[in-house]
Coordinates of C-alpha atoms in Angstrom, one line a residue:
X212 CA 160.0 -66.5 -33.6
X213 CA 159.0 -69.6 -35.3
X214 CA 159.2 -70.1 -39.0
X215 CA 154.9 -70.5 -40.3
X216 CA 152.6 -69.4 -43.4
X217 CA 153.5 -65.4 -43.9
X218 CA 157.0 -64.8 -42.7
X219 CA 157.8 -64.6 -39.4
X220 CA 155.8 -65.2 -36.0
X221 CA 156.3 -64.9 -33.1
X222 CA 156.2 -67.8 -30.5
X223 CA 153.9 -68.0 -27.5
X224 CA 154.8 -66.3 -24.4
X225 CA 155.4 -67.9 -21.0
X226 CA 153.5 -67.1 -18.4
X227 CA 155.3 -65.9 -14.9
X228 CA 154.3 -68.4 -12.2
X229 CA 153.2 -66.6 -9.1
X230 CA 154.6 -67.5 -5.7
X231 CA 151.4 -70.0 -3.5
X232 CA 151.3 -69.5 -0.1
X233 CA 149.6 -71.9 2.4
X234 CA 149.1 -68.9 5.1
X235 CA 148.6 -65.4 4.3
X236 CA 151.3 -64.8 7.0
X237 CA 153.7 -66.0 5.1
X238 CA 153.6 -63.0 3.0
X239 CA 154.7 -61.2 5.7
X240 CA 158.1 -60.6 7.0
X241 CA 160.1 -61.0 9.9
X242 CA 159.5 -57.6 12.2
X243 CA 155.6 -57.7 10.9
X244 CA 155.5 -60.8 11.9
X245 CA 157.0 -59.8 15.5
X246 CA 154.3 -56.8 15.5
X247 CA 151.1 -59.4 15.0
X248 CA 153.1 -61.4 17.8
X249 CA 153.5 -58.4 20.4
X250 CA 149.8 -57.7 20.2
X251 CA 148.2 -61.1 21.1
X252 CA 151.0 -61.3 24.3
X253 CA 152.8 -63.8 22.2
X254 CA 156.5 -65.4 22.1
X255 CA 158.7 -63.4 19.0
X256 CA 161.7 -65.1 19.5
X257 CA 162.5 -67.8 16.7
X258 CA 162.9 -67.9 13.2
X259 CA 159.9 -67.1 10.5
X260 CA 158.6 -70.9 10.3
X261 CA 158.3 -70.9 14.3
X262 CA 157.1 -67.4 14.2
X263 CA 154.3 -68.3 12.0
X264 CA 153.7 -71.7 14.0
X265 CA 152.5 -68.9 17.2
X266 CA 150.5 -67.2 15.0
X267 CA 148.3 -70.2 13.4
X268 CA 148.2 -71.7 17.0
X269 CA 146.6 -68.6 18.8
X270 CA 142.5 -68.1 18.1
X271 CA 143.7 -64.5 18.9
X272 CA 145.6 -65.0 15.0
X273 CA 144.4 -68.1 13.3
X274 CA 141.0 -67.0 12.1
X275 CA 143.0 -64.6 9.6
X276 CA 145.8 -67.0 7.8
X277 CA 143.2 -68.7 5.4
X278 CA 144.5 -68.0 2.2
X279 CA 143.0 -67.4 -1.2
X280 CA 144.3 -70.2 -4.0
X281 CA 143.4 -69.4 -7.9
X282 CA 139.7 -69.4 -7.5
X283 CA 139.3 -72.0 -4.5
X284 CA 139.0 -70.2 -1.2
X285 CA 139.0 -71.7 2.5
X286 CA 134.9 -71.9 4.0
X287 CA 136.4 -69.4 6.9
X288 CA 138.0 -67.2 4.6
X289 CA 137.5 -63.6 6.2
X290 CA 138.0 -61.0 3.1
X291 CA 138.6 -57.8 3.5
X292 CA 135.5 -56.3 3.4
X293 CA 134.3 -58.2 7.0
X294 CA 138.0 -56.7 8.5
X295 CA 136.8 -53.9 7.8
X296 CA 133.3 -54.6 9.1
X297 CA 135.3 -55.8 12.0
X298 CA 136.6 -52.8 13.1
X299 CA 134.0 -50.8 12.5
X300 CA 131.9 -52.8 15.2
X301 CA 134.7 -52.4 17.9
X302 CA 135.0 -49.0 17.0
X303 CA 138.2 -49.1 15.3
X304 CA 139.7 -46.9 12.3
X305 CA 138.6 -49.3 9.3
X306 CA 141.7 -47.7 7.3
X307 CA 144.5 -48.6 5.6
X308 CA 146.4 -51.8 4.8
X309 CA 144.7 -55.1 5.5
X310 CA 147.9 -55.8 7.5
X311 CA 146.7 -52.5 9.7
X312 CA 143.5 -53.5 9.9
X313 CA 144.6 -56.7 11.6
X314 CA 147.0 -55.7 13.8
X315 CA 144.5 -53.1 15.3
X316 CA 142.0 -55.9 16.0
X317 CA 144.4 -58.6 17.5
X318 CA 145.5 -55.8 19.6
X319 CA 141.8 -54.7 20.6
X320 CA 140.7 -58.4 21.5
X321 CA 143.5 -58.8 23.3
X322 CA 143.3 -56.4 25.3
X323 CA 139.8 -57.3 26.1
X324 CA 141.4 -60.7 26.7
X325 CA 143.1 -59.2 29.5
X326 CA 140.7 -56.9 31.3
X327 CA 137.8 -59.8 31.5
X328 CA 140.9 -62.0 32.5
X329 CA 141.4 -59.5 35.5
X330 CA 138.0 -58.2 36.6
X331 CA 135.7 -60.9 38.5
X332 CA 132.9 -62.8 36.6
X333 CA 129.2 -62.0 37.5
X334 CA 128.6 -65.2 38.4
X335 CA 131.2 -65.1 41.5
X336 CA 129.9 -61.9 42.3
X337 CA 126.1 -62.9 42.4
X338 CA 127.5 -65.6 44.8
X339 CA 129.0 -63.8 46.9
X340 CA 126.0 -61.7 47.4
X341 CA 123.5 -64.5 47.4
X342 CA 125.3 -65.7 50.5
X343 CA 125.6 -62.5 52.2
X344 CA 121.8 -61.8 51.8
X345 CA 121.5 -65.8 53.5
X346 CA 123.9 -64.6 56.6
X347 CA 122.2 -61.9 56.9
X348 CA 118.5 -63.3 57.4
X349 CA 120.0 -65.8 60.4
X350 CA 120.0 -64.5 63.5
X351 CA 122.3 -66.7 66.6
X352 CA 119.0 -67.4 68.5
X353 CA 117.1 -68.7 65.4
X354 CA 120.0 -71.8 64.9
X355 CA 122.0 -74.4 67.2
X356 CA 125.5 -73.8 68.3
X357 CA 126.5 -76.0 64.6
X358 CA 124.4 -74.4 62.5
X359 CA 125.9 -71.0 64.1
X360 CA 129.6 -72.1 63.7
X361 CA 128.8 -72.7 60.2
X362 CA 126.9 -69.4 59.6
X363 CA 129.3 -67.1 61.1
X364 CA 132.3 -66.1 58.3
X365 CA 135.7 -67.0 58.8
X366 CA 138.4 -64.9 59.7
X367 CA 141.0 -66.5 57.7
X368 CA 141.9 -63.4 55.4
X369 CA 142.5 -64.3 52.1
X370 CA 145.9 -64.8 50.7
X371 CA 146.5 -62.2 47.6
X372 CA 148.2 -63.3 44.4
X373 CA 151.2 -61.0 43.5
X374 CA 151.2 -59.4 40.4
X375 CA 152.4 -60.9 37.5
X376 CA 153.2 -57.8 35.6
X377 CA 155.8 -55.0 37.2
X378 CA 155.0 -51.6 35.7
X379 CA 157.7 -50.1 34.0
X380 CA 159.5 -47.7 36.0
X381 CA 160.7 -44.5 33.3
X382 CA 164.8 -44.3 33.4
X383 CA 166.3 -41.4 35.4
X384 CA 169.4 -40.0 36.5
X385 CA 172.5 -42.0 35.4
X386 CA 170.5 -45.0 33.8
X387 CA 168.5 -42.4 31.8
X388 CA 172.0 -40.4 30.4
X389 CA 173.7 -43.7 29.6
X390 CA 170.2 -45.1 27.1
X391 CA 170.4 -41.6 25.5
X392 CA 174.0 -42.4 24.7
X393 CA 173.1 -45.5 23.1
X394 CA 170.3 -44.8 21.5
X395 CA 172.5 -41.9 20.1
X396 CA 175.3 -44.4 18.9
X397 CA 172.4 -46.3 16.9
X398 CA 170.6 -43.4 15.7
X399 CA 174.2 -42.0 13.9
X400 CA 175.4 -45.3 13.1
X401 CA 171.9 -45.5 10.6
X402 CA 172.6 -41.9 9.4
X403 CA 176.4 -42.8 8.6
X404 CA 175.5 -46.4 7.0
X405 CA 172.5 -43.8 4.8
X406 CA 175.2 -41.5 3.9
X407 CA 177.7 -44.4 2.0
X408 CA 179.5 -42.7 -0.8
X409 CA 178.9 -42.5 -4.2
X410 CA 180.1 -41.5 -7.3
X411 CA 177.2 -38.6 -7.2
X412 CA 178.4 -36.9 -4.6
X413 CA 181.5 -34.9 -6.7
X414 CA 179.2 -32.5 -7.9
X415 CA 176.7 -31.5 -5.3
X416 CA 179.2 -29.3 -4.0
X417 CA 177.2 -27.8 -1.0
X418 CA 174.8 -26.9 -4.1
X419 CA 172.6 -30.0 -4.4
X420 CA 170.1 -31.3 -1.0
X421 CA 169.5 -35.0 -0.7
X422 CA 167.2 -36.3 1.7
X423 CA 167.0 -39.5 3.9
X424 CA 164.8 -41.7 6.2
X425 CA 166.3 -44.2 9.4
X426 CA 164.9 -45.7 12.0
X427 CA 166.1 -47.5 15.3
X428 CA 163.6 -49.2 18.5
X429 CA 163.1 -46.8 21.3
X430 CA 160.3 -48.0 23.5
X431 CA 161.1 -45.3 26.4
X432 CA 159.2 -42.1 25.4
X433 CA 161.2 -40.5 28.3
X434 CA 164.7 -41.2 26.6
X435 CA 163.4 -39.9 22.9
X436 CA 162.4 -36.7 25.0
X437 CA 165.6 -36.6 26.9
X438 CA 167.6 -36.9 23.5
X439 CA 165.5 -34.2 21.8
X440 CA 163.8 -31.5 24.1
X441 CA 165.3 -28.0 24.6
X442 CA 168.6 -27.9 26.5
X443 CA 170.1 -24.5 27.7
X444 CA 173.8 -26.2 26.9
X445 CA 173.2 -25.9 22.9
X446 CA 169.7 -24.0 22.1
X447 CA 167.9 -21.1 23.7
X448 CA 164.7 -22.0 25.8
X449 CA 164.4 -23.6 29.5
X450 CA 165.1 -26.7 30.3
X451 CA 162.3 -29.0 32.3
X452 CA 162.2 -31.7 34.6
X453 CA 161.1 -34.4 33.7
X454 CA 158.2 -35.1 35.2
X455 CA 156.8 -32.1 33.6
X456 CA 158.4 -34.1 30.3
X457 CA 156.5 -36.3 30.5
X458 CA 153.1 -35.1 30.9
X459 CA 153.8 -33.1 28.3
X460 CA 154.9 -29.8 29.1
X461 CA 158.3 -30.5 26.4
X462 CA 160.5 -27.5 25.2
X463 CA 160.2 -28.6 21.3
X464 CA 158.7 -31.6 20.9
X465 CA 154.9 -31.9 19.7
X466 CA 152.8 -35.0 21.7
X467 CA 149.7 -36.4 18.9
X468 CA 146.4 -37.4 20.2
X469 CA 147.4 -40.3 19.1
X470 CA 150.7 -40.4 21.8
X471 CA 153.1 -39.8 19.0
X472 CA 156.3 -37.9 20.3
X473 CA 157.9 -35.8 17.0
X474 CA 160.8 -32.6 17.0
X475 CA 161.5 -30.6 14.1
X476 CA 164.7 -28.7 13.3
X477 CA 164.0 -25.7 11.0
X478 CA 167.1 -24.3 11.2
X479 CA 170.6 -25.5 10.3
X480 CA 171.8 -24.2 14.0
X481 CA 168.8 -26.6 15.3
X482 CA 170.3 -29.5 13.4
X483 CA 173.6 -29.2 14.7
X484 CA 172.4 -29.0 18.1
X485 CA 170.7 -32.1 18.3
X486 CA 173.2 -34.6 18.4
X487 CA 172.4 -36.1 14.7
X488 CA 175.6 -36.0 13.1
X489 CA 176.8 -36.4 9.2
X490 CA 180.1 -38.5 7.7
X491 CA 183.1 -36.8 6.6
X492 CA 184.9 -39.1 4.1
X493 CA 188.6 -39.8 3.0
X494 CA 189.0 -38.1 0.6
X495 CA 188.2 -34.6 3.0
X496 CA 185.1 -34.5 1.3
X497 CA 182.0 -33.8 4.4
X498 CA 178.7 -34.8 4.8
X499 CA 176.4 -32.1 6.6
X500 CA 172.9 -32.9 7.7
X501 CA 171.0 -29.4 7.1
X502 CA 167.0 -28.5 8.0
X503 CA 164.3 -29.3 7.8
X504 CA 165.2 -32.1 9.8
X505 CA 162.7 -34.2 11.8
X506 CA 162.4 -36.8 14.4
X507 CA 159.3 -38.9 15.7
X508 CA 158.2 -41.7 18.0
X509 CA 155.2 -43.9 17.7
X510 CA 155.1 -47.5 18.3
X511 CA 158.7 -47.8 19.7
X512 CA 159.6 -47.2 16.2
X513 CA 162.5 -43.8 16.3
X514 CA 162.3 -42.1 12.8
X515 CA 164.6 -39.6 11.7
X516 CA 164.0 -38.0 8.4
X517 CA 166.8 -36.2 7.0
X518 CA 168.2 -33.7 4.6
X519 CA 171.5 -33.1 3.7
X520 CA 174.6 -32.1 1.7
X521 CA 178.1 -32.9 0.7
X522 CA 180.5 -30.7 0.6

């Protein structure tokens, strides 16, 4: 407030300073940067600055780095509409945020590079076909001994380069049970942390129901199926072999066309048999998980959405 002609007048308000970024990657968290690095087949370790440095050096990702500053922009800045147009050209879904669109394009370009590196080039195949035709046109009677030796195919076998990537084997038996137990421990720990005691829990008395959601890493679909498929020991249903489960023939687990696995528990008895646990507090109160509760696995992330009440 300041004194002026006619009374008090309001002083000028200070404008909030907007944070500027040197690149588009700096706007995102370390976990989001790791997702982009995985899509480009780059190492994900290190600090955030090192992760951004790898993305800036990679030709698949550095084209999305330029950032607008005020009214000025880089010459090679790509707008959101241009990114959507690239998705349509690559026959990808053009919906979602800019991060989702860039992630789809990076994965698509990386897959294309891998396919081009593994398949033989057309020029090499043309050379081989031309050489084979030249050898076929020459007969032993039409050339000398030295020419015949040069025309004769070499008997040396070509060495086949060993495969660089090992095939991921699905877990079975004791290894599968250990990984299943480990994932349950991590998931229940996240639920425990989510159910930390609050003063509002005193008034619930089992009459009010709240909701929550947690997420952990789980890149193995067979572990998710082993965790949440119906089992004869607890729930009704026929137990099936792991081979049948991986083909989509699962008890209670649905598989979407996108590869997403999901399971919903529609009754309190199903939630009790699911292996998910609530939390007991010091004063004798207990947080009990209720239905409907659901779990899903997509892009290596196991998410659990649950309902709970405190009794």
